[in-house]
Amino acid sequence: MTIQRDDVVEHFAARARTYDRSSSWCTDEALGAIVLGMAQPGADDAVLDVACGTGLVSRLFSGRVARVVGVDITADMAEQAQPYLDEFVLAPAESLPFEPDTFDVVVCRQGIQFMTLPDAVREMVRVTKPGGRIVLINLCAYGDADRDEYFEVLRLRNPVRRNFFLPDDLARLMTEAGCDEVETERYVSVEDVDAWSDNGAIGEDNREAIREVYRNASPAFQELHSVRMDGGRFVDQMLFVVARGVKPAAPAARNAPR
Ligand SMILES: C[S@@+](CC[C@H](N)C(=O)[O-])C[C@H]1O[C@@H](n2cnc3c(N)ncnc32)[C@H](O)[C@@H]1O
């Protein structure tokens, strides 16, 4: 099945009401602190939160910077982000309706997995000011040993996901989009798999298929994800990669006489 934009909107509209409680990482302060550390927001900065959803990332920046703008394609999600935004724009990340060099920080958490790549990342770099920071945050498989099983779990949990990542993929996307000083950090989020799969947008058949992947998981998957049982439920240590790149100064400015 080809995934259309309407499919993504329909999926997230169904999840909007309960989204903030759908994963422990949603409101994880330690993950938020890594994002802020990578973004290095200044008091005068303008921040763009791409795929802002309900504003869980926007609120990290709200009050710390001069302006926070959110972009998303799902109005039902973004309605909840309004208190943390100076402006919301309903638009796809692949075609951001902003002038080049507009934002000091562009951040996108758990968004690029639904986007056409590398177009969306190139757009994020385009609208970032020279010297500004782009921060991408996404769940990744640990490596080749767990990728097939983990990607299947992710696909079952969210059938409108287009892209699946290994840890180096985020940095590569940044570099190929022209960023300098690309750095990554890893963060492990502990998720109760049954709570995580109860997202309001998939049926019990998909949730049972996810449990079946865990029941039959390879030793490598179990070890990498430190899979354990808690009260009859699977618990998975899921890997986030946070990648930060800096938009280089324009060539003319670099070569300008001093
Ligand atoms: C998993 S949520 C992440 C929300 C938020 N960034 C967070 O970390 O909680 C993914 C969001 O991406 C949005 N989205 C998906 N595809 C998009 C696209 N092509 N352009 C803009 N937003 C998109 C969805 O509507 C949804 O709100």
PDB file of C-alpha atoms and ligand atoms in Angstrom:
ATOM      1  CA  MET A   1       0.000   0.000   0.000  1.00  0.00           C
ATOM      2  CA  THR A   2       1.293   3.467  -0.865  1.00  0.00           C
ATOM      3  CA  ILE A   3       1.010   5.762   2.125  1.00  0.00           C
ATOM      4  CA  GLN A   4      -0.763   9.026   1.317  1.00  0.00           C
ATOM      5  CA  ARG A   5      -0.704  12.243   3.359  1.00  0.00           C
ATOM      6  CA  ASP A   6      -4.399  11.751   4.205  1.00  0.00           C
ATOM      7  CA  ASP A   7      -3.555   8.366   5.751  1.00  0.00           C
ATOM      8  CA  VAL A   8      -1.042  10.066   8.070  1.00  0.00           C
ATOM      9  CA  VAL A   9      -3.531  12.786   9.013  1.00  0.00           C
ATOM     10  CA  GLU A  10      -6.244  10.196   9.690  1.00  0.00           C
ATOM     11  CA  HIS A  11      -3.878   8.167  11.882  1.00  0.00           C
ATOM     12  CA  PHE A  12      -2.829  11.140  14.013  1.00  0.00           C
ATOM     13  CA  ALA A  13      -6.334  12.597  14.205  1.00  0.00           C
ATOM     14  CA  ALA A  14      -7.370   9.286  15.809  1.00  0.00           C
ATOM     15  CA  ARG A  15      -4.474   9.553  18.288  1.00  0.00           C
ATOM     16  CA  ALA A  16      -4.681  13.246  19.089  1.00  0.00           C
ATOM     17  CA  ARG A  17      -6.736  13.014  22.290  1.00  0.00           C
ATOM     18  CA  THR A  18      -4.478  10.475  24.014  1.00  0.00           C
ATOM     19  CA  TYR A  19      -1.197  11.159  22.197  1.00  0.00           C
ATOM     20  CA  ASP A  20       0.654  12.749  25.131  1.00  0.00           C
ATOM     21  CA  ARG A  21       0.228   9.552  27.173  1.00  0.00           C
ATOM     22  CA  SER A  22       1.018   7.140  24.327  1.00  0.00           C
ATOM     23  CA  SER A  23       4.726   6.631  25.110  1.00  0.00           C
ATOM     24  CA  SER A  24       6.859   7.288  28.148  1.00  0.00           C
ATOM     25  CA  TRP A  25       9.275   9.278  25.923  1.00  0.00           C
ATOM     26  CA  CYS A  26       6.573  11.835  25.047  1.00  0.00           C
ATOM     27  CA  THR A  27       7.092  13.789  28.260  1.00  0.00           C
ATOM     28  CA  ASP A  28      10.510  12.402  29.247  1.00  0.00           C
ATOM     29  CA  GLU A  29      12.431  15.312  30.797  1.00  0.00           C
ATOM     30  CA  ALA A  30      15.847  13.699  30.300  1.00  0.00           C
ATOM     31  CA  LEU A  31      15.222  13.354  26.559  1.00  0.00           C
ATOM     32  CA  GLY A  32      13.970  16.946  26.499  1.00  0.00           C
ATOM     33  CA  ALA A  33      17.164  18.088  28.213  1.00  0.00           C
ATOM     34  CA  ILE A  34      19.279  16.417  25.512  1.00  0.00           C
ATOM     35  CA  VAL A  35      17.238  18.160  22.812  1.00  0.00           C
ATOM     36  CA  LEU A  36      17.744  21.552  24.488  1.00  0.00           C
ATOM     37  CA  GLY A  37      21.455  20.858  24.991  1.00  0.00           C
ATOM     38  CA  MET A  38      21.846  20.095  21.287  1.00  0.00           C
ATOM     39  CA  ALA A  39      19.705  23.046  20.120  1.00  0.00           C
ATOM     40  CA  GLN A  40      21.382  25.614  22.395  1.00  0.00           C
ATOM     41  CA  PRO A  41      18.460  28.048  22.225  1.00  0.00           C
ATOM     42  CA  GLY A  42      19.195  31.718  22.891  1.00  0.00           C
ATOM     43  CA  ALA A  43      16.743  34.249  24.309  1.00  0.00           C
ATOM     44  CA  ASP A  44      16.444  36.087  20.964  1.00  0.00           C
ATOM     45  CA  ASP A  45      16.079  32.953  18.862  1.00  0.00           C
ATOM     46  CA  ALA A  46      13.248  31.994  16.525  1.00  0.00           C
ATOM     47  CA  VAL A  47      12.500  28.254  16.712  1.00  0.00           C
ATOM     48  CA  LEU A  48      10.599  26.111  14.209  1.00  0.00           C
ATOM     49  CA  ASP A  49       9.100  22.854  15.515  1.00  0.00           C
ATOM     50  CA  VAL A  50       8.476  20.701  12.431  1.00  0.00           C
ATOM     51  CA  ALA A  51       5.742  18.053  12.918  1.00  0.00           C
ATOM     52  CA  CYS A  52       4.971  19.798  16.193  1.00  0.00           C
ATOM     53  CA  GLY A  53       2.056  17.489  16.979  1.00  0.00           C
ATOM     54  CA  THR A  54       0.553  18.430  20.345  1.00  0.00           C
ATOM     55  CA  GLY A  55       3.477  20.727  21.127  1.00  0.00           C
ATOM     56  CA  LEU A  56       5.493  18.477  23.435  1.00  0.00           C
ATOM     57  CA  VAL A  57       8.753  19.780  21.933  1.00  0.00           C
ATOM     58  CA  SER A  58       7.467  23.331  21.422  1.00  0.00           C
ATOM     59  CA  ARG A  59       6.836  23.620  25.140  1.00  0.00           C
ATOM     60  CA  LEU A  60      10.508  22.879  25.872  1.00  0.00           C
ATOM     61  CA  PHE A  61      11.379  26.085  24.000  1.00  0.00           C
ATOM     62  CA  SER A  62       8.367  28.201  24.946  1.00  0.00           C
ATOM     63  CA  GLY A  63       9.446  30.997  27.331  1.00  0.00           C
ATOM     64  CA  ARG A  64      13.167  30.408  26.625  1.00  0.00           C
ATOM     65  CA  VAL A  65      13.267  31.979  23.158  1.00  0.00           C
ATOM     66  CA  ALA A  66      11.748  34.965  21.362  1.00  0.00           C
ATOM     67  CA  ARG A  67       9.409  33.008  19.094  1.00  0.00           C
ATOM     68  CA  VAL A  68       8.212  29.425  18.572  1.00  0.00           C
ATOM     69  CA  VAL A  69       6.500  28.454  15.303  1.00  0.00           C
ATOM     70  CA  GLY A  70       4.920  25.050  14.792  1.00  0.00           C
ATOM     71  CA  VAL A  71       4.244  23.227  11.527  1.00  0.00           C
ATOM     72  CA  ASP A  72       2.188  20.057  11.134  1.00  0.00           C
ATOM     73  CA  ILE A  73      -0.279  18.477   8.721  1.00  0.00           C
ATOM     74  CA  THR A  74      -2.709  17.252  11.412  1.00  0.00           C
ATOM     75  CA  ALA A  75      -4.853  20.085  12.775  1.00  0.00           C
ATOM     76  CA  ASP A  76      -6.328  17.856  15.505  1.00  0.00           C
ATOM     77  CA  MET A  77      -2.857  17.287  16.978  1.00  0.00           C
ATOM     78  CA  ALA A  78      -1.734  20.907  16.654  1.00  0.00           C
ATOM     79  CA  GLU A  79      -4.818  22.296  18.385  1.00  0.00           C
ATOM     80  CA  GLN A  80      -3.218  21.248  21.675  1.00  0.00           C
ATOM     81  CA  ALA A  81       0.084  22.911  20.758  1.00  0.00           C
ATOM     82  CA  GLN A  82      -1.438  26.386  20.490  1.00  0.00           C
ATOM     83  CA  PRO A  83      -0.608  27.487  24.087  1.00  0.00           C
ATOM     84  CA  TYR A  84       3.104  26.894  23.401  1.00  0.00           C
ATOM     85  CA  LEU A  85       3.257  28.484  19.950  1.00  0.00           C
ATOM     86  CA  ASP A  86       3.468  32.056  18.722  1.00  0.00           C
ATOM     87  CA  GLU A  87       2.246  30.817  15.357  1.00  0.00           C
ATOM     88  CA  PHE A  88       0.973  27.556  13.878  1.00  0.00           C
ATOM     89  CA  VAL A  89       1.128  26.791  10.157  1.00  0.00           C
ATOM     90  CA  LEU A  90      -0.716  23.833   8.645  1.00  0.00           C
ATOM     91  CA  ALA A  91       1.794  22.677   6.020  1.00  0.00           C
ATOM     92  CA  PRO A  92       3.886  19.681   5.006  1.00  0.00           C
ATOM     93  CA  ALA A  93       7.536  19.577   6.011  1.00  0.00           C
ATOM     94  CA  GLU A  94       8.496  18.808   2.416  1.00  0.00           C
ATOM     95  CA  SER A  95       7.363  22.283   1.366  1.00  0.00           C
ATOM     96  CA  LEU A  96       7.827  24.687   4.270  1.00  0.00           C
ATOM     97  CA  PRO A  97       6.129  28.054   3.638  1.00  0.00           C
ATOM     98  CA  PHE A  98       9.001  30.157   5.004  1.00  0.00           C
ATOM     99  CA  GLU A  99      11.755  32.254   3.452  1.00  0.00           C
ATOM    100  CA  PRO A 100      15.293  30.849   3.435  1.00  0.00           C
ATOM    101  CA  ASP A 101      17.389  31.636   6.541  1.00  0.00           C
ATOM    102  CA  THR A 102      14.417  32.363   8.837  1.00  0.00           C
ATOM    103  CA  PHE A 103      14.982  30.306  12.015  1.00  0.00           C
ATOM    104  CA  ASP A 104      17.852  29.986  14.509  1.00  0.00           C
ATOM    105  CA  VAL A 105      16.740  26.483  15.532  1.00  0.00           C
ATOM    106  CA  VAL A 106      14.719  23.914  13.581  1.00  0.00           C
ATOM    107  CA  VAL A 107      13.719  20.812  15.511  1.00  0.00           C
ATOM    108  CA  CYS A 108      11.829  17.695  14.457  1.00  0.00           C
ATOM    109  CA  ARG A 109      11.105  14.859  16.894  1.00  0.00           C
ATOM    110  CA  GLN A 110       9.555  11.621  15.620  1.00  0.00           C
ATOM    111  CA  GLY A 111       8.563  13.394  12.409  1.00  0.00           C
ATOM    112  CA  ILE A 112      11.004  12.391   9.657  1.00  0.00           C
ATOM    113  CA  GLN A 113       9.747   8.798   9.772  1.00  0.00           C
ATOM    114  CA  PHE A 114       6.522  10.021   8.093  1.00  0.00           C
ATOM    115  CA  MET A 115       8.114  12.373   5.568  1.00  0.00           C
ATOM    116  CA  THR A 116       9.488  12.163   2.058  1.00  0.00           C
ATOM    117  CA  LEU A 117      13.260  12.126   2.473  1.00  0.00           C
ATOM    118  CA  PRO A 118      15.662  13.729   1.912  1.00  0.00           C
ATOM    119  CA  ASP A 119      13.306  16.533   0.761  1.00  0.00           C
ATOM    120  CA  ALA A 120      11.995  17.346   4.237  1.00  0.00           C
ATOM    121  CA  VAL A 121      15.465  17.612   5.799  1.00  0.00           C
ATOM    122  CA  ARG A 122      16.657  19.809   2.920  1.00  0.00           C
ATOM    123  CA  GLU A 123      13.685  22.081   3.579  1.00  0.00           C
ATOM    124  CA  MET A 124      14.575  22.274   7.271  1.00  0.00           C
ATOM    125  CA  VAL A 125      18.125  23.307   6.371  1.00  0.00           C
ATOM    126  CA  ARG A 126      16.872  25.843   3.812  1.00  0.00           C
ATOM    127  CA  VAL A 127      14.760  27.733   6.386  1.00  0.00           C
ATOM    128  CA  THR A 128      17.540  27.691   9.024  1.00  0.00           C
ATOM    129  CA  LYS A 129      19.785  30.756   9.315  1.00  0.00           C
ATOM    130  CA  PRO A 130      23.505  30.272   8.602  1.00  0.00           C
ATOM    131  CA  GLY A 131      25.001  29.212  11.932  1.00  0.00           C
ATOM    132  CA  GLY A 132      21.601  27.939  13.098  1.00  0.00           C
ATOM    133  CA  ARG A 133      21.029  24.442  14.442  1.00  0.00           C
ATOM    134  CA  ILE A 134      18.875  21.629  13.049  1.00  0.00           C
ATOM    135  CA  VAL A 135      17.986  18.879  15.540  1.00  0.00           C
ATOM    136  CA  LEU A 136      16.418  15.573  14.479  1.00  0.00           C
ATOM    137  CA  ILE A 137      15.217  13.070  17.065  1.00  0.00           C
ATOM    138  CA  ASN A 138      13.953   9.615  16.130  1.00  0.00           C
ATOM    139  CA  LEU A 139      13.632   6.070  17.343  1.00  0.00           C
ATOM    140  CA  CYS A 140      16.181   3.821  15.633  1.00  0.00           C
ATOM    141  CA  ALA A 141      17.024   0.134  15.557  1.00  0.00           C
ATOM    142  CA  TYR A 142      20.297  -0.593  17.351  1.00  0.00           C
ATOM    143  CA  GLY A 143      21.805  -2.141  14.227  1.00  0.00           C
ATOM    144  CA  ASP A 144      21.562  -4.924  11.667  1.00  0.00           C
ATOM    145  CA  ALA A 145      20.904  -7.578  14.330  1.00  0.00           C
ATOM    146  CA  ASP A 146      17.569  -6.125  15.484  1.00  0.00           C
ATOM    147  CA  ARG A 147      16.466  -4.079  12.495  1.00  0.00           C
ATOM    148  CA  ASP A 148      14.056  -6.535  10.852  1.00  0.00           C
ATOM    149  CA  GLU A 149      12.203  -7.356  14.061  1.00  0.00           C
ATOM    150  CA  TYR A 150      12.163  -3.780  15.359  1.00  0.00           C
ATOM    151  CA  PHE A 151      11.076  -2.274  12.047  1.00  0.00           C
ATOM    152  CA  GLU A 152       8.213  -4.811  11.967  1.00  0.00           C
ATOM    153  CA  VAL A 153       7.158  -3.784  15.487  1.00  0.00           C
ATOM    154  CA  LEU A 154       7.281  -0.109  14.472  1.00  0.00           C
ATOM    155  CA  ARG A 155       5.316  -0.767  11.280  1.00  0.00           C
ATOM    156  CA  LEU A 156       2.614  -2.682  13.177  1.00  0.00           C
ATOM    157  CA  ARG A 157       2.362   0.054  15.779  1.00  0.00           C
ATOM    158  CA  ASN A 158       2.145   2.797  13.158  1.00  0.00           C
ATOM    159  CA  PRO A 159       1.198   1.587   9.662  1.00  0.00           C
ATOM    160  CA  VAL A 160       1.615   5.074   8.138  1.00  0.00           C
ATOM    161  CA  ARG A 161       5.346   5.196   8.882  1.00  0.00           C
ATOM    162  CA  ARG A 162       7.377   5.574   5.664  1.00  0.00           C
ATOM    163  CA  ASN A 163      10.956   5.466   6.973  1.00  0.00           C
ATOM    164  CA  PHE A 164      12.863   3.323   9.454  1.00  0.00           C
ATOM    165  CA  PHE A 165      16.283   4.265  10.732  1.00  0.00           C
ATOM    166  CA  LEU A 166      19.569   2.841  11.944  1.00  0.00           C
ATOM    167  CA  PRO A 167      21.667   5.026  14.281  1.00  0.00           C
ATOM    168  CA  ASP A 168      23.893   6.539  11.562  1.00  0.00           C
ATOM    169  CA  ASP A 169      21.005   7.499   9.281  1.00  0.00           C
ATOM    170  CA  LEU A 170      20.094  10.756  11.001  1.00  0.00           C
ATOM    171  CA  ALA A 171      23.628  12.135  10.855  1.00  0.00           C
ATOM    172  CA  ARG A 172      23.890  11.076   7.213  1.00  0.00           C
ATOM    173  CA  LEU A 173      20.670  12.904   6.340  1.00  0.00           C
ATOM    174  CA  MET A 174      22.062  16.067   7.968  1.00  0.00           C
ATOM    175  CA  THR A 175      25.425  15.816   6.250  1.00  0.00           C
ATOM    176  CA  GLU A 176      23.864  15.142   2.852  1.00  0.00           C
ATOM    177  CA  ALA A 177      21.568  18.149   3.348  1.00  0.00           C
ATOM    178  CA  GLY A 178      24.663  20.324   3.764  1.00  0.00           C
ATOM    179  CA  CYS A 179      25.073  20.592   7.556  1.00  0.00           C
ATOM    180  CA  ASP A 180      28.422  20.990   9.313  1.00  0.00           C
ATOM    181  CA  GLU A 181      29.460  19.987  12.820  1.00  0.00           C
ATOM    182  CA  VAL A 182      27.070  17.030  12.859  1.00  0.00           C
ATOM    183  CA  GLU A 183      26.894  15.355  16.272  1.00  0.00           C
ATOM    184  CA  THR A 184      24.700  12.630  17.714  1.00  0.00           C
ATOM    185  CA  GLU A 185      23.670  11.482  21.162  1.00  0.00           C
ATOM    186  CA  ARG A 186      21.842   8.333  22.141  1.00  0.00           C
ATOM    187  CA  TYR A 187      19.050   7.999  24.660  1.00  0.00           C
ATOM    188  CA  VAL A 188      17.268   4.852  25.784  1.00  0.00           C
ATOM    189  CA  SER A 189      13.562   5.062  26.606  1.00  0.00           C
ATOM    190  CA  VAL A 190      11.957   2.282  28.647  1.00  0.00           C
ATOM    191  CA  GLU A 191       8.540   1.426  27.201  1.00  0.00           C
ATOM    192  CA  ASP A 192       5.809  -0.918  28.420  1.00  0.00           C
ATOM    193  CA  VAL A 193       5.024  -2.452  25.023  1.00  0.00           C
ATOM    194  CA  ASP A 194       1.296  -2.931  25.744  1.00  0.00           C
ATOM    195  CA  ALA A 195       0.881   0.661  26.880  1.00  0.00           C
ATOM    196  CA  TRP A 196       2.900   1.845  23.860  1.00  0.00           C
ATOM    197  CA  SER A 197       0.829  -0.169  21.366  1.00  0.00           C
ATOM    198  CA  ASP A 198      -2.455   1.117  22.832  1.00  0.00           C
ATOM    199  CA  ASN A 199      -2.280   4.274  20.707  1.00  0.00           C
ATOM    200  CA  GLY A 200      -5.949   4.547  19.738  1.00  0.00           C
ATOM    201  CA  ALA A 201      -5.250   4.162  16.012  1.00  0.00           C
ATOM    202  CA  ILE A 202      -4.471   0.439  15.588  1.00  0.00           C
ATOM    203  CA  GLY A 203      -6.639  -2.585  16.256  1.00  0.00           C
ATOM    204  CA  GLU A 204      -6.156  -5.478  18.664  1.00  0.00           C
ATOM    205  CA  ASP A 205      -4.910  -7.605  15.743  1.00  0.00           C
ATOM    206  CA  ASN A 206      -1.867  -5.356  15.316  1.00  0.00           C
ATOM    207  CA  ARG A 207      -1.290  -5.192  19.096  1.00  0.00           C
ATOM    208  CA  GLU A 208      -1.337  -9.000  19.295  1.00  0.00           C
ATOM    209  CA  ALA A 209       1.038  -9.218  16.308  1.00  0.00           C
ATOM    210  CA  ILE A 210       3.435  -6.921  18.188  1.00  0.00           C
ATOM    211  CA  ARG A 211       3.287  -9.178  21.280  1.00  0.00           C
ATOM    212  CA  GLU A 212       3.986 -12.140  18.980  1.00  0.00           C
ATOM    213  CA  VAL A 213       7.185 -10.483  17.678  1.00  0.00           C
ATOM    214  CA  TYR A 214       8.363 -10.103  21.289  1.00  0.00           C
ATOM    215  CA  ARG A 215       7.381 -13.694  22.188  1.00  0.00           C
ATOM    216  CA  ASN A 216       9.444 -15.000  19.256  1.00  0.00           C
ATOM    217  CA  ALA A 217      12.214 -12.406  19.442  1.00  0.00           C
ATOM    218  CA  SER A 218      15.711 -13.522  18.526  1.00  0.00           C
ATOM    219  CA  PRO A 219      18.351 -13.635  21.281  1.00  0.00           C
ATOM    220  CA  ALA A 220      20.095 -10.662  19.616  1.00  0.00           C
ATOM    221  CA  PHE A 221      16.921  -8.569  19.689  1.00  0.00           C
ATOM    222  CA  GLN A 222      16.218  -9.515  23.304  1.00  0.00           C
ATOM    223  CA  GLU A 223      19.730  -8.583  24.343  1.00  0.00           C
ATOM    224  CA  LEU A 224      19.936  -5.296  22.440  1.00  0.00           C
ATOM    225  CA  HIS A 225      16.511  -4.177  23.679  1.00  0.00           C
ATOM    226  CA  SER A 226      17.016  -5.640  27.190  1.00  0.00           C
ATOM    227  CA  VAL A 227      13.554  -7.162  26.806  1.00  0.00           C
ATOM    228  CA  ARG A 228      11.998  -8.193  30.112  1.00  0.00           C
ATOM    229  CA  MET A 229       8.578  -9.149  31.422  1.00  0.00           C
ATOM    230  CA  ASP A 230       6.813  -7.039  34.015  1.00  0.00           C
ATOM    231  CA  GLY A 231       3.466  -8.357  35.278  1.00  0.00           C
ATOM    232  CA  GLY A 232       3.025 -10.412  32.097  1.00  0.00           C
ATOM    233  CA  ARG A 233       3.808  -7.448  29.829  1.00  0.00           C
ATOM    234  CA  PHE A 234       6.889  -6.932  27.668  1.00  0.00           C
ATOM    235  CA  VAL A 235       9.176  -4.014  28.477  1.00  0.00           C
ATOM    236  CA  ASP A 236      11.551  -2.752  25.757  1.00  0.00           C
ATOM    237  CA  GLN A 237      14.489  -0.377  26.014  1.00  0.00           C
ATOM    238  CA  MET A 238      14.011   1.606  22.811  1.00  0.00           C
ATOM    239  CA  LEU A 239      16.830   3.633  21.271  1.00  0.00           C
ATOM    240  CA  PHE A 240      16.511   7.309  20.380  1.00  0.00           C
ATOM    241  CA  VAL A 241      19.146   9.074  18.330  1.00  0.00           C
ATOM    242  CA  VAL A 242      19.335  12.856  18.660  1.00  0.00           C
ATOM    243  CA  ALA A 243      21.318  14.394  15.781  1.00  0.00           C
ATOM    244  CA  ARG A 244      22.358  18.022  15.585  1.00  0.00           C
ATOM    245  CA  GLY A 245      23.821  19.814  12.570  1.00  0.00           C
ATOM    246  CA  VAL A 246      24.808  23.418  11.945  1.00  0.00           C
ATOM    247  CA  LYS A 247      23.928  25.257   8.742  1.00  0.00           C
ATOM    248  CA  PRO A 248      27.170  26.618   7.323  1.00  0.00           C
ATOM    249  CA  ALA A 249      27.636  30.268   6.545  1.00  0.00           C
ATOM    250  CA  ALA A 250      26.812  31.179   2.944  1.00  0.00           C
ATOM    251  CA  PRO A 251      29.876  30.801   0.652  1.00  0.00           C
ATOM    252  CA  ALA A 252      29.941  34.553  -0.138  1.00  0.00           C
ATOM    253  CA  ALA A 253      30.050  35.439   3.563  1.00  0.00           C
ATOM    254  CA  ARG A 254      32.780  32.843   4.201  1.00  0.00           C
ATOM    255  CA  ASN A 255      35.018  34.368   1.545  1.00  0.00           C
ATOM    256  CA  ALA A 256      34.228  37.994   2.301  1.00  0.00           C
ATOM    257  CA  PRO A 257      37.306  40.179   2.969  1.00  0.00           C
ATOM    258  CA  ARG A 258      37.793  41.086   6.623  1.00  0.00           C
TER     259      ARG A 258
HETATM  260  C1  LIG B   1       4.783  11.030  16.337  1.00  0.00           C
HETATM  261  S1  LIG B   1       4.097  12.635  16.147  1.00  0.00           S
HETATM  262  C2  LIG B   1       5.396  13.662  16.802  1.00  0.00           C
HETATM  263  C3  LIG B   1       4.870  14.928  17.434  1.00  0.00           C
HETATM  264  C4  LIG B   1       5.907  15.755  18.190  1.00  0.00           C
HETATM  265  N1  LIG B   1       7.012  16.150  17.335  1.00  0.00           N
HETATM  266  C5  LIG B   1       6.425  14.995  19.391  1.00  0.00           C
HETATM  267  O1  LIG B   1       7.625  14.752  19.477  1.00  0.00           O
HETATM  268  O2  LIG B   1       5.606  14.666  20.266  1.00  0.00           O
HETATM  269  C6  LIG B   1       4.296  12.882  14.400  1.00  0.00           C
HETATM  270  C7  LIG B   1       3.665  14.162  13.873  1.00  0.00           C
HETATM  271  O3  LIG B   1       4.170  14.361  12.550  1.00  0.00           O
HETATM  272  C8  LIG B   1       3.157  14.956  11.788  1.00  0.00           C
HETATM  273  N2  LIG B   1       3.510  14.772  10.374  1.00  0.00           N
HETATM  274  C9  LIG B   1       3.559  13.611   9.703  1.00  0.00           C
HETATM  275  N3  LIG B   1       3.957  13.808   8.442  1.00  0.00           N
HETATM  276  C10 LIG B   1       4.187  15.136   8.311  1.00  0.00           C
HETATM  277  C11 LIG B   1       4.630  15.956   7.242  1.00  0.00           C
HETATM  278  N4  LIG B   1       4.926  15.443   6.046  1.00  0.00           N
HETATM  279  N5  LIG B   1       4.754  17.290   7.452  1.00  0.00           N
HETATM  280  C12 LIG B   1       4.457  17.829   8.653  1.00  0.00           C
HETATM  281  N6  LIG B   1       4.029  17.090   9.714  1.00  0.00           N
HETATM  282  C13 LIG B   1       3.897  15.760   9.547  1.00  0.00           C
HETATM  283  C14 LIG B   1       1.909  14.244  12.245  1.00  0.00           C
HETATM  284  O4  LIG B   1       0.736  14.937  11.896  1.00  0.00           O
HETATM  285  C15 LIG B   1       2.152  14.159  13.756  1.00  0.00           C
HETATM  286  O5  LIG B   1       1.594  15.263  14.426  1.00  0.00           O
END
